Coordinates of N, CA and C in Angstrom, one line a residue:
M213 N -1.8 5.2 4.4 CA -2.9 4.8 5.3 C -4.2 5.2 4.7
V214 N -5.2 4.4 5.1 CA -6.6 4.6 4.6 C -7.5 4.7 5.8
S215 N -8.6 5.4 5.6 CA -9.6 5.5 6.6 C -11.0 5.5 6.0
A216 N -11.9 4.7 6.5 CA -13.3 4.6 6.1 C -14.0 3.7 7.1
G217 N -15.3 3.8 7.1 CA -16.1 3.1 8.1 C -15.9 1.6 8.0
H218 N -15.6 1.0 6.8 CA -15.5 -0.4 6.6 C -14.0 -0.9 6.8
V219 N -13.1 0.0 7.0 CA -11.7 -0.4 7.2 C -11.6 -1.3 8.4
E220 N -10.8 -2.3 8.3 CA -10.5 -3.3 9.3 C -11.7 -4.3 9.6
D221 N -12.7 -4.3 8.8 CA -13.8 -5.2 9.1 C -13.4 -6.7 9.3
H222 N -12.4 -7.1 8.6 CA -12.1 -8.5 8.5 C -10.7 -8.8 9.1
Y223 N -10.1 -7.9 9.8 CA -8.8 -8.1 10.4 C -8.7 -8.7 11.8
E224 N -9.9 -8.9 12.4 CA -9.9 -9.4 13.8 C -9.3 -10.8 13.9
R225 N -9.2 -11.6 12.8 CA -8.6 -12.9 12.9 C -7.0 -12.8 12.7
L226 N -6.6 -11.6 12.2 CA -5.1 -11.4 12.0 C -4.6 -10.4 13.1
W227 N -4.7 -10.8 14.3 CA -4.4 -9.9 15.4 C -3.0 -9.2 15.3
L228 N -2.0 -9.9 15.0 CA -0.7 -9.3 14.9 C -0.6 -8.3 13.7
T229 N -1.2 -8.7 12.6 CA -1.2 -7.8 11.4 C -2.0 -6.6 11.8
D230 N -3.2 -6.8 12.4 CA -4.1 -5.7 12.7 C -3.4 -4.7 13.7
R231 N -2.7 -5.3 14.7 CA -2.1 -4.5 15.8 C -0.9 -3.6 15.1
A232 N -0.1 -4.2 14.3 CA 1.0 -3.5 13.6 C 0.5 -2.5 12.7
A233 N -0.7 -2.7 12.0 CA -1.2 -1.8 11.0 C -1.8 -0.6 11.7
R234 N -2.2 -0.7 12.9 CA -2.9 0.4 13.6 C -2.0 1.3 14.5
I235 N -0.7 1.0 14.5 CA 0.2 1.8 15.3 C 0.1 3.3 15.0
G236 N -0.1 4.1 16.0 CA -0.2 5.5 15.7 C -1.5 6.1 15.3
A237 N -2.5 5.2 15.3 CA -3.9 5.6 14.9 C -4.5 6.5 16.0
V238 N -5.3 7.4 15.6 CA -6.0 8.3 16.6 C -7.2 7.5 17.2
P239 N -7.2 7.4 18.5 CA -8.3 6.7 19.2 C -9.7 7.1 18.6
G240 N -10.6 6.2 18.3 CA -11.9 6.5 17.8 C -11.9 6.5 16.3
E241 N -10.8 6.6 15.6 CA -10.8 6.6 14.2 C -10.3 5.3 13.7
R242 N -10.7 4.9 12.5 CA -10.4 3.6 11.9 C -9.4 3.8 10.8
W243 N -8.1 3.9 11.1 CA -7.1 4.0 10.1 C -6.3 2.7 10.0
H244 N -5.8 2.4 8.8 CA -5.2 1.1 8.6 C -4.0 1.3 7.6
R245 N -2.8 0.8 7.9 CA -1.7 0.8 7.0 C -1.9 -0.4 6.1
T246 N -2.1 -0.2 4.8 CA -2.5 -1.3 3.9 C -1.2 -2.1 3.4
G247 N -0.1 -1.4 3.4 CA 1.1 -2.1 2.9 C 1.2 -1.9 1.4
D248 N 0.3 -1.1 0.8 CA 0.3 -0.8 -0.6 C 1.2 0.4 -0.9
V249 N 1.8 0.5 -2.0 CA 2.6 1.7 -2.4 C 2.0 2.3 -3.7
G250 N 2.1 3.6 -3.9 CA 1.5 4.2 -5.0 C 1.9 5.6 -5.2
R251 N 1.2 6.3 -6.0 CA 1.5 7.7 -6.3 C 0.2 8.4 -6.7
V252 N 0.3 9.7 -6.5 CA -0.9 10.6 -6.9 C -0.3 11.4 -8.1
D253 N -1.1 11.3 -9.2 CA -0.6 12.0 -10.4 C -1.1 13.5 -10.4
S254 N -0.7 14.2 -11.4 CA -1.0 15.6 -11.5 C -2.5 15.9 -11.5
D255 N -3.3 15.0 -11.9 CA -4.8 15.1 -11.9 C -5.4 14.7 -10.6
G256 N -4.6 14.3 -9.6 CA -5.1 13.9 -8.3 C -5.6 12.5 -8.2
R257 N -5.3 11.7 -9.2 CA -5.7 10.3 -9.2 C -4.6 9.5 -8.5
L258 N -5.1 8.5 -7.7 CA -4.2 7.6 -7.0 C -3.9 6.3 -7.8
W259 N -2.7 6.0 -8.0 CA -2.2 4.8 -8.8 C -1.5 3.9 -7.8
V260 N -2.1 2.7 -7.5 CA -1.5 1.7 -6.7 C -0.5 0.9 -7.5
E261 N 0.7 0.9 -7.1 CA 1.8 0.3 -7.9 C 2.4 -1.0 -7.3
G262 N 1.9 -1.5 -6.2 CA 2.4 -2.7 -5.7 C 2.3 -2.7 -4.2
R263 N 3.1 -3.6 -3.6 CA 3.1 -3.8 -2.1 C 4.5 -3.4 -1.6
L264 N 4.5 -2.9 -0.4 CA 5.7 -2.4 0.2 C 6.8 -3.4 0.2
P265 N 6.6 -4.7 0.6 CA 7.7 -5.7 0.6 C 8.3 -5.9 -0.8
H266 N 7.6 -5.5 -1.9 CA 8.1 -5.8 -3.2 C 8.8 -4.6 -3.8
V267 N 9.0 -3.5 -3.1 CA 9.7 -2.3 -3.5 C 11.2 -2.5 -3.4
V268 N 11.9 -2.0 -4.5 CA 13.4 -2.1 -4.5 C 13.9 -0.7 -4.5
V269 N 14.8 -0.4 -3.6 CA 15.4 1.0 -3.5 C 16.8 0.9 -4.2
T270 N 17.0 1.7 -5.2 CA 18.3 1.7 -5.9 C 18.9 3.1 -5.8
A271 N 20.1 3.2 -6.3 CA 20.8 4.5 -6.3 C 20.0 5.6 -7.0
E272 N 19.2 5.1 -8.0 CA 18.5 6.1 -8.9 C 17.1 6.4 -8.2
G273 N 16.7 5.6 -7.2 CA 15.4 5.9 -6.6 C 14.6 4.6 -6.4
V274 N 13.4 4.7 -6.1 CA 12.5 3.6 -5.7 C 11.9 3.0 -7.0
V275 N 12.0 1.6 -7.0 CA 11.4 0.9 -8.2 C 10.2 0.1 -7.6
T276 N 9.0 0.3 -8.1 CA 7.8 -0.5 -7.7 C 7.6 -1.6 -8.7
P277 N 6.9 -2.7 -8.4 CA 6.8 -3.8 -9.3 C 6.0 -3.5 -10.6
V278 N 5.2 -2.5 -10.7 CA 4.3 -2.3 -11.8 C 5.1 -2.0 -13.1
G279 N 6.1 -1.2 -13.1 CA 6.9 -0.9 -14.4 C 7.6 -2.1 -14.9
P280 N 8.4 -2.8 -14.1 CA 9.0 -4.0 -14.7 C 8.0 -5.1 -15.1
E281 N 6.9 -5.3 -14.3 CA 5.9 -6.3 -14.7 C 5.3 -5.9 -16.0
Q282 N 5.0 -4.7 -16.3 CA 4.4 -4.3 -17.6 C 5.4 -4.5 -18.7
R283 N 6.6 -4.2 -18.5 CA 7.6 -4.5 -19.6 C 7.8 -6.0 -19.9
I284 N 7.8 -6.8 -18.9 CA 7.9 -8.2 -19.1 C 6.6 -8.8 -19.8
E285 N 5.4 -8.3 -19.3 CA 4.2 -8.8 -20.0 C 4.1 -8.3 -21.4
A286 N 4.7 -7.2 -21.8 CA 4.7 -6.7 -23.2 C 5.5 -7.6 -24.1
R287 N 6.5 -8.3 -23.5 CA 7.4 -9.2 -24.3 C 6.8 -10.6 -24.4
V288 N 5.8 -11.0 -23.7 CA 5.3 -12.3 -23.7 C 4.2 -12.5 -24.7

């Protein structure tokens, strides 16, 4: 989830998306579920690695699109 003064500025036309994204938000605050997945590294940097619908859960753990896409691009 993200929060900033400009969050949700253009979601008024996507009512269902906006409503689902704001579930659980604190009244008066502008929080939004982006649908992005990522990680924070040991230096505190945020790495966005894809979208939630594109994540695959395997027996070994979660696979985001970034790793496989980078390996495919390296072969092209």
